[in-house]
């Protein structure tokens, strides 16, 4: 009964927002995005429902699929860099899995689909956001700092050194929103997991501890993912002869 | 006779300009030939946009020729590891770039990278960088000061060939002639081979050497 109410309310809100947003010329887009979100989340719920009845290893292809879609999103954001897709998927997957495993190893979360899928999705989603921001900025810095990069190259520096300052800037600017969020955690906002646990009747202390552990791990995953991605993307901006490419795609 | 140090044979280079969202091909260098002996000084003049900078960038392989071949000591430059090639063929850009950090950090970049033994103090004295500037932030230097820093930085690599792209364009007459003297001394002391792009006829006459002009994609004697 509750779900019917919530969904009806959602549909009502999407239509209302779209009607209002027509004056900005984005009415259709909101209908489309809203419908997509609704359908996707219902499919996800059904998948989790099915996974409850299946053996545990069924969760992993689902996570891999999520990481692949996240990787593709970041890859598109990078302007479809040469060799960019496998690198993006790899970075996001490795970083997410690495930071997720401890939660199950030490027993904060039981090893069940009910925990694996949603927590995995938070890690993957955040790693994707941070990586997209980072690669976009990295590319922008490289475009704007051609003269500096070529001066380094002309002294015999390898591309990694020549583009080092740009890489640092890319990661830094991608992490700034997360750092600000971390500073304001508990003051300006109560993050999703804690909210969910509180709504579900959990003890506030327990909810807060799990939330902060998750939050810091998610931050670390974002940092690792973006670092891996930028590191392995550097080659795409240079030719085999260590020349800065003229044309770096869109 | 000196052995040939650097040779360009039949070198052509096109660039692509974006014009109304179309890429238009323009030939900048066409079947250009050049022979430079070890320890020789060559000045290159030419109208703005004639391709002087483009030519220098081909020699240290910051960009690739479309056809033709460039030989360093008789070997195709493509047979060298690009980083090693660029250590041996130093370049001073038309627009100087100062790296983040102090002037000292800038000067020591190549020395650290390649493990050379040039002294920072000697480098800065020779290029006319005052001692009290050494620990200043390089980002705030004037263009002329940056020009001297980039010359000193390039010399720190102990190159055998130096490509100079209007290296004194922002210097006053005194600093300019001081740099000219330094580079000419180095040329003699170390048997340094120099390609010097300049737009000043007076400078080309002053520093001597073989004088060439880049015109319609080729080098002619001035
Ligand atoms: N990467 C590039 N893309 C498109 N066009 C280029 C590129 N590099 C150079 N050009 C063009 O090639 C021509 C030659 O440029 P270059 O910088 O070599 O001239 P120059 O002789 O050094 O001129 P100046 O005396 O003004 O420095 C110019 O018309 C320039 O617009
Ligand atoms: Mg030029």
Tab-separated table of C-alpha atoms and ligand atoms in Angstrom:
chain	number	residue	atom	x	y	z
A	1	UNK	CA	0.000	0.000	0.000
A	2	UNK	CA	2.822	2.334	0.995
A	3	UNK	CA	4.613	1.768	-2.322
A	4	UNK	CA	1.552	2.608	-4.388
A	5	UNK	CA	1.211	5.886	-2.520
A	6	UNK	CA	4.887	6.769	-2.966
A	7	UNK	CA	4.874	5.966	-6.676
A	8	UNK	CA	1.663	7.874	-7.297
A	9	UNK	CA	3.153	10.852	-5.482
A	10	UNK	CA	6.290	10.595	-7.633
A	11	UNK	CA	4.357	10.510	-10.899
A	12	UNK	CA	2.312	13.476	-9.752
A	13	UNK	CA	5.476	15.437	-8.859
A	14	UNK	CA	7.271	14.636	-12.117
A	15	UNK	CA	4.300	15.859	-14.140
A	16	UNK	CA	4.013	18.991	-12.033
A	17	UNK	CA	7.748	19.786	-12.234
A	18	UNK	CA	7.742	19.203	-15.968
A	19	UNK	CA	4.758	21.482	-16.461
A	20	UNK	CA	6.514	24.175	-14.474
A	21	UNK	CA	9.853	23.597	-16.222
A	22	UNK	CA	8.332	24.122	-19.654
A	23	UNK	CA	9.059	27.815	-19.299
A	24	UNK	CA	12.791	26.940	-19.173
A	25	UNK	CA	12.425	24.694	-22.191
A	26	UNK	CA	13.286	21.529	-20.264
A	27	UNK	CA	9.788	20.101	-19.721
A	28	UNK	CA	10.318	17.111	-21.990
A	29	UNK	CA	13.693	16.386	-20.462
A	30	UNK	CA	12.264	16.260	-16.966
A	31	UNK	CA	9.482	13.892	-18.029
A	32	UNK	CA	12.070	11.677	-19.675
A	33	UNK	CA	14.548	11.750	-16.793
A	34	UNK	CA	11.785	11.248	-14.239
A	35	UNK	CA	10.297	8.287	-16.103
A	36	UNK	CA	13.718	6.752	-16.560
A	37	UNK	CA	14.561	7.130	-12.892
A	38	UNK	CA	11.248	5.590	-11.835
A	39	UNK	CA	11.533	2.617	-14.181
A	40	UNK	CA	15.192	2.032	-13.362
A	41	UNK	CA	14.701	2.078	-9.600
A	42	UNK	CA	11.736	-0.313	-9.864
A	43	UNK	CA	13.815	-2.674	-11.993
A	44	UNK	CA	16.586	-2.467	-9.408
A	45	UNK	CA	14.144	-3.298	-6.612
A	46	UNK	CA	12.888	-6.304	-8.571
A	47	UNK	CA	16.453	-7.456	-9.183
A	48	UNK	CA	17.299	-7.242	-5.490
A	49	UNK	CA	14.084	-9.097	-4.767
A	50	UNK	CA	15.102	-11.868	-7.156
A	51	UNK	CA	18.649	-11.935	-5.767
A	52	UNK	CA	17.299	-12.717	-2.281
A	53	UNK	CA	16.304	-16.098	-3.614
A	54	UNK	CA	19.524	-16.747	-5.554
A	55	UNK	CA	22.986	-17.781	-4.388
A	56	UNK	CA	25.250	-14.925	-3.355
A	57	UNK	CA	27.565	-14.874	-6.362
A	58	UNK	CA	24.693	-13.590	-8.476
A	59	UNK	CA	25.346	-10.168	-6.972
A	60	UNK	CA	28.692	-9.785	-8.647
A	61	UNK	CA	27.627	-9.596	-12.290
A	62	UNK	CA	25.160	-6.935	-11.211
A	63	UNK	CA	27.951	-4.900	-9.619
A	64	UNK	CA	30.188	-5.352	-12.642
A	65	UNK	CA	27.382	-4.161	-14.872
A	66	UNK	CA	26.908	-1.075	-12.715
A	67	UNK	CA	30.647	-0.354	-12.873
A	68	UNK	CA	30.624	-0.791	-16.661
A	69	UNK	CA	27.810	1.719	-17.061
A	70	UNK	CA	29.577	4.108	-14.667
A	71	UNK	CA	32.803	3.662	-16.639
A	72	UNK	CA	31.001	4.427	-19.876
A	73	UNK	CA	29.528	7.611	-18.388
A	74	UNK	CA	32.960	8.823	-17.286
A	75	UNK	CA	34.439	7.811	-20.630
A	76	UNK	CA	31.860	9.934	-22.438
A	77	UNK	CA	32.638	12.827	-20.123
A	78	UNK	CA	36.311	12.523	-21.070
A	79	UNK	CA	35.368	13.210	-24.691
A	80	UNK	CA	35.822	9.533	-25.562
A	81	UNK	CA	39.565	9.479	-25.149
A	82	UNK	CA	41.501	6.848	-26.989
A	83	UNK	CA	41.687	3.655	-24.855
A	84	UNK	CA	39.520	5.539	-22.339
A	85	UNK	CA	36.695	3.043	-21.851
A	86	UNK	CA	38.603	0.082	-20.386
A	87	UNK	CA	40.689	2.443	-18.264
A	88	UNK	CA	37.586	4.125	-16.825
A	89	UNK	CA	35.831	0.835	-16.058
A	90	UNK	CA	38.991	-0.581	-14.531
A	91	UNK	CA	39.646	2.449	-12.299
A	92	UNK	CA	36.098	2.661	-10.976
A	93	UNK	CA	35.805	-1.097	-10.379
A	94	UNK	CA	39.137	-1.518	-8.622
A	95	UNK	CA	38.726	1.510	-6.362
A	96	UNK	CA	35.153	0.588	-5.387
A	97	UNK	CA	35.878	-3.047	-4.657
A	98	UNK	CA	39.039	-2.218	-2.748
A	99	UNK	CA	37.268	0.140	-0.360
A	100	UNK	CA	34.111	-1.967	-0.092
A	101	UNK	CA	35.677	-5.278	0.903
A	102	UNK	CA	36.675	-4.254	4.471
A	103	UNK	CA	33.033	-3.631	5.387
A	104	UNK	CA	32.243	-7.263	4.732
A	105	UNK	CA	35.544	-8.610	6.025
A	106	UNK	CA	35.228	-7.044	9.467
A	107	UNK	CA	31.519	-7.770	9.571
A	108	UNK	CA	30.026	-4.268	9.549
A	109	UNK	CA	27.759	-5.573	6.827
A	110	UNK	CA	26.655	-9.205	6.547
A	111	UNK	CA	27.603	-10.832	3.259
A	112	UNK	CA	24.133	-10.660	1.688
A	113	UNK	CA	22.794	-9.249	-1.560
A	114	UNK	CA	20.653	-6.864	0.479
A	115	UNK	CA	23.907	-5.146	1.591
A	116	UNK	CA	26.260	-5.806	-1.313
A	117	UNK	CA	24.166	-4.233	-4.049
A	118	UNK	CA	23.216	-0.915	-2.441
A	119	UNK	CA	26.558	-0.267	-0.760
A	120	UNK	CA	28.368	-1.226	-3.965
A	121	UNK	CA	26.224	1.179	-5.934
A	122	UNK	CA	27.106	4.087	-3.622
A	123	UNK	CA	30.815	3.449	-4.081
A	124	UNK	CA	30.550	3.040	-7.834
A	125	UNK	CA	28.333	6.085	-8.248
A	126	UNK	CA	30.614	8.334	-6.269
A	127	UNK	CA	33.767	7.016	-7.937
A	128	UNK	CA	32.075	7.798	-11.255
A	129	UNK	CA	31.215	11.373	-10.270
A	130	UNK	CA	34.669	12.153	-8.956
A	131	UNK	CA	36.370	10.530	-11.955
A	132	UNK	CA	34.218	12.436	-14.443
A	133	UNK	CA	35.009	15.745	-12.778
A	134	UNK	CA	38.690	14.880	-12.596
A	135	UNK	CA	39.132	13.803	-16.222
A	136	UNK	CA	37.174	16.777	-17.498
A	137	UNK	CA	39.381	19.166	-15.574
A	138	UNK	CA	42.582	17.289	-16.445
A	139	UNK	CA	41.818	17.593	-20.124
A	140	UNK	CA	40.952	21.280	-19.752
A	141	UNK	CA	44.208	21.976	-17.936
A	142	UNK	CA	46.221	20.196	-20.611
A	143	UNK	CA	44.529	22.224	-23.342
A	144	UNK	CA	45.174	25.492	-21.528
A	145	UNK	CA	48.734	24.751	-20.530
A	146	UNK	CA	50.201	23.565	-23.834
A	147	UNK	CA	53.125	25.993	-23.657
A	148	UNK	CA	54.106	24.830	-20.186
A	149	UNK	CA	53.805	21.143	-21.076
A	150	UNK	CA	55.872	21.542	-24.230
A	151	UNK	CA	58.519	23.466	-22.310
A	152	UNK	CA	58.837	20.481	-19.983
A	153	UNK	CA	58.976	18.088	-22.927
A	154	UNK	CA	61.640	20.199	-24.616
A	155	UNK	CA	63.851	19.741	-21.568
A	156	UNK	CA	63.552	15.985	-21.980
A	157	UNK	CA	60.850	15.391	-19.372
A	158	UNK	CA	58.564	12.407	-19.861
A	159	UNK	CA	54.851	13.141	-20.464
A	160	UNK	CA	53.900	12.093	-16.901
A	161	UNK	CA	56.191	14.790	-15.545
A	162	UNK	CA	55.180	17.359	-18.147
A	163	UNK	CA	51.486	16.904	-17.336
A	164	UNK	CA	52.037	16.341	-13.603
A	165	UNK	CA	50.768	19.721	-12.454
A	166	UNK	CA	47.650	19.352	-14.631
A	167	UNK	CA	46.904	15.933	-13.158
A	168	UNK	CA	47.221	17.269	-9.637
A	169	UNK	CA	44.858	20.115	-10.450
A	170	UNK	CA	42.337	17.705	-11.978
A	171	UNK	CA	42.204	15.532	-8.875
A	172	UNK	CA	42.199	18.453	-6.502
A	173	UNK	CA	39.245	20.164	-8.122
A	174	UNK	CA	37.310	16.897	-8.351
A	175	UNK	CA	37.735	16.236	-4.646
A	176	UNK	CA	36.764	19.714	-3.449
A	177	UNK	CA	32.984	18.994	-3.345
A	178	UNK	CA	33.594	15.808	-1.347
A	179	UNK	CA	35.885	17.591	1.090
A	180	UNK	CA	33.286	20.328	1.594
A	181	UNK	CA	30.643	17.670	2.150
A	182	UNK	CA	32.821	15.961	4.685
A	183	UNK	CA	33.328	19.207	6.590
A	184	UNK	CA	29.609	19.837	6.751
A	185	UNK	CA	28.596	16.283	7.481
A	186	UNK	CA	25.973	16.268	10.222
A	187	UNK	CA	25.566	20.039	10.183
A	188	UNK	CA	24.172	20.975	6.802
A	189	UNK	CA	23.047	17.536	5.768
A	190	UNK	CA	22.412	14.025	6.995
A	191	UNK	CA	23.699	11.641	4.367
A	192	UNK	CA	21.536	8.993	2.724
A	193	UNK	CA	22.560	5.860	4.555
A	194	UNK	CA	22.092	7.399	7.982
A	195	UNK	CA	18.781	8.883	6.926
A	196	UNK	CA	17.661	5.476	5.691
A	197	UNK	CA	18.760	3.717	8.846
A	198	UNK	CA	17.069	6.279	11.067
A	199	UNK	CA	13.857	6.048	9.071
A	200	UNK	CA	14.141	2.280	9.411
A	201	UNK	CA	14.294	2.628	13.201
A	202	UNK	CA	18.036	2.074	13.820
A	203	UNK	CA	19.933	3.401	16.826
A	204	UNK	CA	21.288	6.918	15.969
A	205	UNK	CA	24.797	6.130	17.258
A	206	UNK	CA	25.002	2.986	15.155
A	207	UNK	CA	23.611	4.805	12.130
A	208	UNK	CA	26.142	7.624	12.569
A	209	UNK	CA	29.147	5.305	12.973
A	210	UNK	CA	28.295	3.270	9.914
A	211	UNK	CA	27.646	6.437	7.955
A	212	UNK	CA	31.016	7.996	8.761
A	213	UNK	CA	32.873	4.777	7.987
A	214	UNK	CA	31.065	4.609	4.656
A	215	UNK	CA	31.633	8.252	3.950
A	216	UNK	CA	35.381	8.169	4.423
A	217	UNK	CA	35.685	4.954	2.419
A	218	UNK	CA	33.647	6.451	-0.386
A	219	UNK	CA	35.903	9.488	-0.377
A	220	UNK	CA	38.968	7.269	-0.551
A	221	UNK	CA	37.426	5.240	-3.375
A	222	UNK	CA	36.776	8.429	-5.350
A	223	UNK	CA	40.330	9.565	-4.831
A	224	UNK	CA	41.808	6.229	-5.862
A	225	UNK	CA	39.530	5.890	-8.891
A	226	UNK	CA	40.280	9.365	-10.212
A	227	UNK	CA	43.980	8.917	-9.578
A	228	UNK	CA	44.081	5.646	-11.487
A	229	UNK	CA	41.990	7.062	-14.308
A	230	UNK	CA	44.095	10.196	-14.803
A	231	UNK	CA	47.319	8.277	-14.442
A	232	UNK	CA	46.394	5.814	-17.155
A	233	UNK	CA	44.801	8.498	-19.360
A	234	UNK	CA	47.962	10.575	-19.637
A	235	UNK	CA	49.183	8.510	-22.578
A	236	UNK	CA	46.055	9.367	-24.559
A	237	UNK	CA	47.100	13.015	-24.718
A	238	UNK	CA	50.538	12.270	-26.129
A	239	UNK	CA	51.852	10.472	-29.184
A	240	UNK	CA	54.247	7.550	-28.961
A	241	UNK	CA	57.086	10.001	-29.580
A	242	UNK	CA	56.106	11.982	-26.458
A	243	UNK	CA	54.556	14.830	-28.437
A	244	UNK	CA	51.528	16.634	-27.066
A	245	UNK	CA	48.694	15.799	-29.479
A	246	UNK	CA	47.186	18.666	-31.460
A	247	UNK	CA	43.732	17.186	-31.451
A	248	UNK	CA	42.489	15.422	-28.362
A	249	UNK	CA	38.985	14.535	-29.462
A	250	UNK	CA	35.844	16.462	-28.529
B	1	UNK	CA	86.024	20.552	-42.514
B	2	UNK	CA	83.666	20.062	-39.609
B	3	UNK	CA	81.463	16.999	-39.736
B	4	UNK	CA	77.784	17.657	-40.419
B	5	UNK	CA	75.947	17.854	-37.106
B	6	UNK	CA	72.380	18.424	-38.182
B	7	UNK	CA	70.850	17.872	-41.569
B	8	UNK	CA	67.332	18.394	-42.896
B	9	UNK	CA	66.502	16.796	-46.238
B	10	UNK	CA	63.391	17.550	-48.205
B	11	UNK	CA	61.383	18.405	-45.107
B	12	UNK	CA	57.736	19.393	-45.519
B	13	UNK	CA	55.196	20.319	-42.893
B	14	UNK	CA	51.506	21.101	-43.154
B	15	UNK	CA	49.313	22.558	-40.458
B	16	UNK	CA	45.561	22.341	-40.146
B	17	UNK	CA	43.736	25.532	-39.355
B	18	UNK	CA	40.150	25.548	-38.195
B	19	UNK	CA	38.213	27.881	-40.479
B	20	UNK	CA	34.452	28.065	-39.898
B	21	UNK	CA	34.575	24.598	-38.361
B	22	UNK	CA	36.378	23.111	-41.339
B	23	UNK	CA	39.940	21.979	-41.162
B	24	UNK	CA	41.958	23.701	-43.864
B	25	UNK	CA	45.392	22.354	-44.728
B	26	UNK	CA	48.211	24.808	-45.292
B	27	UNK	CA	51.742	23.938	-46.253
B	28	UNK	CA	54.237	25.800	-44.040
B	29	UNK	CA	57.523	24.146	-44.995
B	30	UNK	CA	58.024	22.636	-48.434
B	31	UNK	CA	60.995	20.473	-49.367
B	32	UNK	CA	63.273	22.382	-47.069
B	33	UNK	CA	66.985	21.494	-46.921
B	34	UNK	CA	69.518	22.545	-44.310
B	35	UNK	CA	72.998	21.425	-43.298
B	36	UNK	CA	74.634	22.646	-40.099
B	37	UNK	CA	78.151	21.727	-39.062
B	38	UNK	CA	79.270	20.964	-35.559
B	39	UNK	CA	79.920	24.197	-33.690
B	40	UNK	CA	78.347	26.311	-36.394
B	41	UNK	CA	76.018	29.253	-35.766
B	42	UNK	CA	73.089	29.786	-38.115
B	43	UNK	CA	70.655	32.673	-37.902
B	44	UNK	CA	67.193	32.308	-39.383
B	45	UNK	CA	65.072	35.292	-40.263
B	46	UNK	CA	61.739	35.430	-42.008
B	47	UNK	CA	58.406	37.170	-41.962
B	48	UNK	CA	56.001	36.592	-39.123
B	49	UNK	CA	54.088	33.396	-39.828
B	50	UNK	CA	56.687	32.115	-42.285
B	51	UNK	CA	57.250	28.982	-40.179
B	52	UNK	CA	60.382	29.659	-38.146
B	53	UNK	CA	58.973	28.291	-34.911
B	54	UNK	CA	57.416	25.382	-36.768
B	55	UNK	CA	60.836	24.510	-38.180
B	56	UNK	CA	62.537	24.485	-34.777
B	57	UNK	CA	59.794	22.266	-33.296
B	58	UNK	CA	60.494	19.645	-35.927
B	59	UNK	CA	64.164	19.464	-35.018
B	60	UNK	CA	63.638	18.506	-31.374
B	61	UNK	CA	60.635	16.450	-32.430
B	62	UNK	CA	57.970	18.352	-30.559
B	63	UNK	CA	56.063	17.836	-33.755
B	64	UNK	CA	56.436	15.441	-36.629
B	65	UNK	CA	57.476	16.124	-40.222
B	66	UNK	CA	54.997	15.168	-42.936
B	67	UNK	CA	57.780	14.089	-45.250
B	68	UNK	CA	61.527	14.306	-45.478
B	69	UNK	CA	64.133	13.332	-42.944
B	70	UNK	CA	66.081	15.027	-40.158
B	71	UNK	CA	69.496	13.647	-39.223
B	72	UNK	CA	71.448	14.207	-36.033
B	73	UNK	CA	75.042	13.111	-36.517
B	74	UNK	CA	73.917	11.144	-39.517
B	75	UNK	CA	71.151	9.260	-37.700
B	76	UNK	CA	67.436	9.816	-38.213
B	77	UNK	CA	66.152	11.721	-35.164
B	78	UNK	CA	63.354	9.146	-35.006
B	79	UNK	CA	65.929	6.541	-34.027
B	80	UNK	CA	66.657	8.382	-30.758
B	81	UNK	CA	64.516	8.106	-27.641
B	82	UNK	CA	62.600	11.424	-27.843
B	83	UNK	CA	63.528	12.432	-24.283
B	84	UNK	CA	67.224	11.842	-24.950
B	85	UNK	CA	67.009	13.675	-28.275
B	86	UNK	CA	65.511	16.686	-26.508
B	87	UNK	CA	68.219	16.690	-23.869
B	88	UNK	CA	70.800	16.885	-26.638
B	89	UNK	CA	68.879	19.456	-28.655
B	90	UNK	CA	67.900	22.211	-26.238
B	91	UNK	CA	65.252	24.758	-27.115
B	92	UNK	CA	64.391	28.223	-25.884
B	93	UNK	CA	60.823	29.133	-26.786
B	94	UNK	CA	59.600	32.394	-28.193
B	95	UNK	CA	57.235	32.822	-25.247
B	96	UNK	CA	59.094	31.905	-22.065
B	97	UNK	CA	57.332	29.757	-19.476
B	98	UNK	CA	58.395	29.775	-15.835
B	99	UNK	CA	57.605	26.598	-13.919
B	100	UNK	CA	55.969	26.761	-10.506
B	101	UNK	CA	58.491	27.365	-7.760
B	102	UNK	CA	61.541	29.554	-7.339
B	103	UNK	CA	64.015	30.627	-10.006
B	104	UNK	CA	66.418	28.120	-8.453
B	105	UNK	CA	63.856	25.316	-8.913
B	106	UNK	CA	63.518	26.341	-12.539
B	107	UNK	CA	67.229	26.354	-13.189
B	108	UNK	CA	67.800	23.012	-11.486
B	109	UNK	CA	65.001	21.211	-13.347
B	110	UNK	CA	67.119	19.744	-16.118
B	111	UNK	CA	70.098	19.196	-13.842
B	112	UNK	CA	67.957	17.079	-11.488
B	113	UNK	CA	66.235	15.299	-14.348
B	114	UNK	CA	69.457	14.316	-16.071
B	115	UNK	CA	71.856	14.287	-13.152
B	116	UNK	CA	74.120	16.962	-14.622
B	117	UNK	CA	76.761	18.836	-12.686
B	118	UNK	CA	76.236	22.405	-13.861
B	119	UNK	CA	76.238	24.850	-10.969
B	120	UNK	CA	73.164	27.041	-10.518
B	121	UNK	CA	75.354	29.960	-9.509
B	122	UNK	CA	77.444	29.723	-12.669
B	123	UNK	CA	74.337	29.405	-14.843
B	124	UNK	CA	72.640	32.416	-13.309
B	125	UNK	CA	75.763	34.552	-13.384
B	126	UNK	CA	76.412	33.747	-17.028
B	127	UNK	CA	72.861	34.515	-18.080
B	128	UNK	CA	72.683	37.705	-16.051
B	129	UNK	CA	70.195	36.577	-13.433
B	130	UNK	CA	70.936	38.539	-10.243
B	131	UNK	CA	71.720	36.406	-7.199
B	132	UNK	CA	68.926	37.925	-5.130
B	133	UNK	CA	66.409	36.668	-7.685
B	134	UNK	CA	67.372	33.012	-7.237
B	135	UNK	CA	64.933	32.339	-4.424
B	136	UNK	CA	62.150	34.528	-5.780
B	137	UNK	CA	58.927	33.049	-7.137
B	138	UNK	CA	59.506	32.477	-10.852
B	139	UNK	CA	55.867	33.157	-11.727
B	140	UNK	CA	56.222	36.844	-10.937
B	141	UNK	CA	59.253	37.542	-13.119
B	142	UNK	CA	59.111	39.976	-16.012
B	143	UNK	CA	59.129	38.510	-19.505
B	144	UNK	CA	62.763	39.481	-19.990
B	145	UNK	CA	63.729	37.796	-16.725
B	146	UNK	CA	61.785	34.701	-17.722
B	147	UNK	CA	63.648	34.700	-21.010
B	148	UNK	CA	66.960	34.598	-19.183
B	149	UNK	CA	65.650	31.864	-16.889
B	150	UNK	CA	64.619	29.723	-19.829
B	151	UNK	CA	67.992	30.180	-21.503
B	152	UNK	CA	69.786	29.190	-18.290
B	153	UNK	CA	67.393	26.255	-17.786
B	154	UNK	CA	68.079	24.960	-21.280
B	155	UNK	CA	71.847	25.303	-20.782
B	156	UNK	CA	71.616	23.245	-17.577
B	157	UNK	CA	70.967	20.197	-19.762
B	158	UNK	CA	74.350	20.705	-21.452
B	159	UNK	CA	72.872	20.353	-24.932
B	160	UNK	CA	75.022	19.897	-28.016
B	161	UNK	CA	72.604	21.865	-30.206
B	162	UNK	CA	70.651	24.907	-29.101
B	163	UNK	CA	67.478	26.053	-30.851
B	164	UNK	CA	66.769	29.663	-29.991
B	165	UNK	CA	63.388	31.133	-30.931
B	166	UNK	CA	63.831	34.896	-30.618
B	167	UNK	CA	65.434	34.437	-27.202
B	168	UNK	CA	66.129	38.100	-26.587
B	169	UNK	CA	62.942	39.672	-27.955
B	170	UNK	CA	61.960	41.146	-24.581
B	171	UNK	CA	65.377	42.243	-23.383
B	172	UNK	CA	66.898	45.695	-23.274
B	173	UNK	CA	69.969	46.398	-25.415
B	174	UNK	CA	72.428	45.728	-22.580
B	175	UNK	CA	70.926	42.396	-21.505
B	176	UNK	CA	70.463	41.422	-25.110
B	177	UNK	CA	74.117	41.883	-25.984
B	178	UNK	CA	75.174	40.195	-22.797
B	179	UNK	CA	73.149	37.096	-23.729
B	180	UNK	CA	74.534	37.237	-27.252
B	181	UNK	CA	78.059	37.276	-25.870
B	182	UNK	CA	77.311	34.403	-23.479
B	183	UNK	CA	75.876	32.246	-26.231
B	184	UNK	CA	78.715	33.037	-28.621
B	185	UNK	CA	81.264	32.213	-25.919
B	186	UNK	CA	79.515	28.924	-25.224
B	187	UNK	CA	79.453	28.158	-28.894
B	188	UNK	CA	83.231	28.507	-29.007
B	189	UNK	CA	84.028	26.883	-25.646
B	190	UNK	CA	81.781	23.876	-25.986
B	191	UNK	CA	81.652	23.700	-29.739
B	192	UNK	CA	77.907	24.264	-29.401
B	193	UNK	CA	75.820	24.218	-32.573
B	194	UNK	CA	73.251	27.011	-32.590
B	195	UNK	CA	70.160	27.754	-34.689
B	196	UNK	CA	69.065	31.245	-33.803
B	197	UNK	CA	65.745	32.634	-34.977
B	198	UNK	CA	65.601	36.403	-34.904
B	199	UNK	CA	63.522	39.077	-36.571
B	200	UNK	CA	66.201	41.753	-36.083
B	201	UNK	CA	68.557	42.169	-38.978
B	202	UNK	CA	70.962	44.072	-36.711
B	203	UNK	CA	71.130	41.139	-34.323
B	204	UNK	CA	71.827	38.695	-37.114
B	205	UNK	CA	74.626	40.922	-38.367
B	206	UNK	CA	76.022	41.430	-34.892
B	207	UNK	CA	76.237	37.771	-33.966
B	208	UNK	CA	77.620	36.713	-37.337
B	209	UNK	CA	77.397	33.129	-38.514
B	210	UNK	CA	75.563	31.826	-41.548
B	211	UNK	CA	72.499	33.939	-42.295
B	212	UNK	CA	69.401	32.318	-43.751
B	213	UNK	CA	65.901	33.515	-44.523
B	214	UNK	CA	62.800	31.358	-44.457
B	215	UNK	CA	60.663	32.260	-47.430
B	216	UNK	CA	57.841	30.303	-49.036
B	217	UNK	CA	58.637	27.234	-47.014
B	218	UNK	CA	62.355	27.070	-47.838
B	219	UNK	CA	65.609	28.469	-46.500
B	220	UNK	CA	67.535	30.916	-48.673
B	221	UNK	CA	70.823	32.698	-48.088
B	222	UNK	CA	70.281	36.241	-46.876
C	1	LIG	N1	49.448	23.968	-34.392
C	1	LIG	C1	49.099	24.768	-35.391
C	1	LIG	N2	47.868	24.691	-35.905
C	1	LIG	C2	47.500	25.501	-36.904
C	1	LIG	N3	48.290	26.392	-37.470
C	1	LIG	C3	49.535	26.527	-37.008
C	1	LIG	C4	50.009	25.718	-35.938
C	1	LIG	N4	51.280	26.069	-35.688
C	1	LIG	C5	51.600	27.029	-36.553
C	1	LIG	N5	50.552	27.322	-37.354
C	1	LIG	C6	50.558	28.304	-38.441
C	1	LIG	O1	51.730	28.116	-39.171
C	1	LIG	C7	52.265	29.364	-39.582
C	1	LIG	C8	53.715	29.439	-39.131
C	1	LIG	O2	53.750	29.582	-37.733
C	1	LIG	P1	55.103	29.828	-36.956
C	1	LIG	O3	54.754	29.981	-35.524
C	1	LIG	O4	56.059	28.770	-37.315
C	1	LIG	O5	55.591	31.202	-37.564
C	1	LIG	P2	56.858	32.072	-37.201
C	1	LIG	O6	57.664	32.191	-38.421
C	1	LIG	O7	57.518	31.511	-35.998
C	1	LIG	O8	56.191	33.465	-36.862
C	1	LIG	P3	56.597	34.568	-35.758
C	1	LIG	O9	57.744	35.352	-36.325
C	1	LIG	O10	55.381	35.414	-35.662
C	1	LIG	O11	56.925	33.852	-34.509
C	1	LIG	C9	51.386	30.425	-38.975
C	1	LIG	O12	50.553	30.907	-40.006
C	1	LIG	C10	50.572	29.717	-37.942
C	1	LIG	O13	49.301	30.242	-37.896
C	2	LIG	MG1	57.735	32.090	-34.103
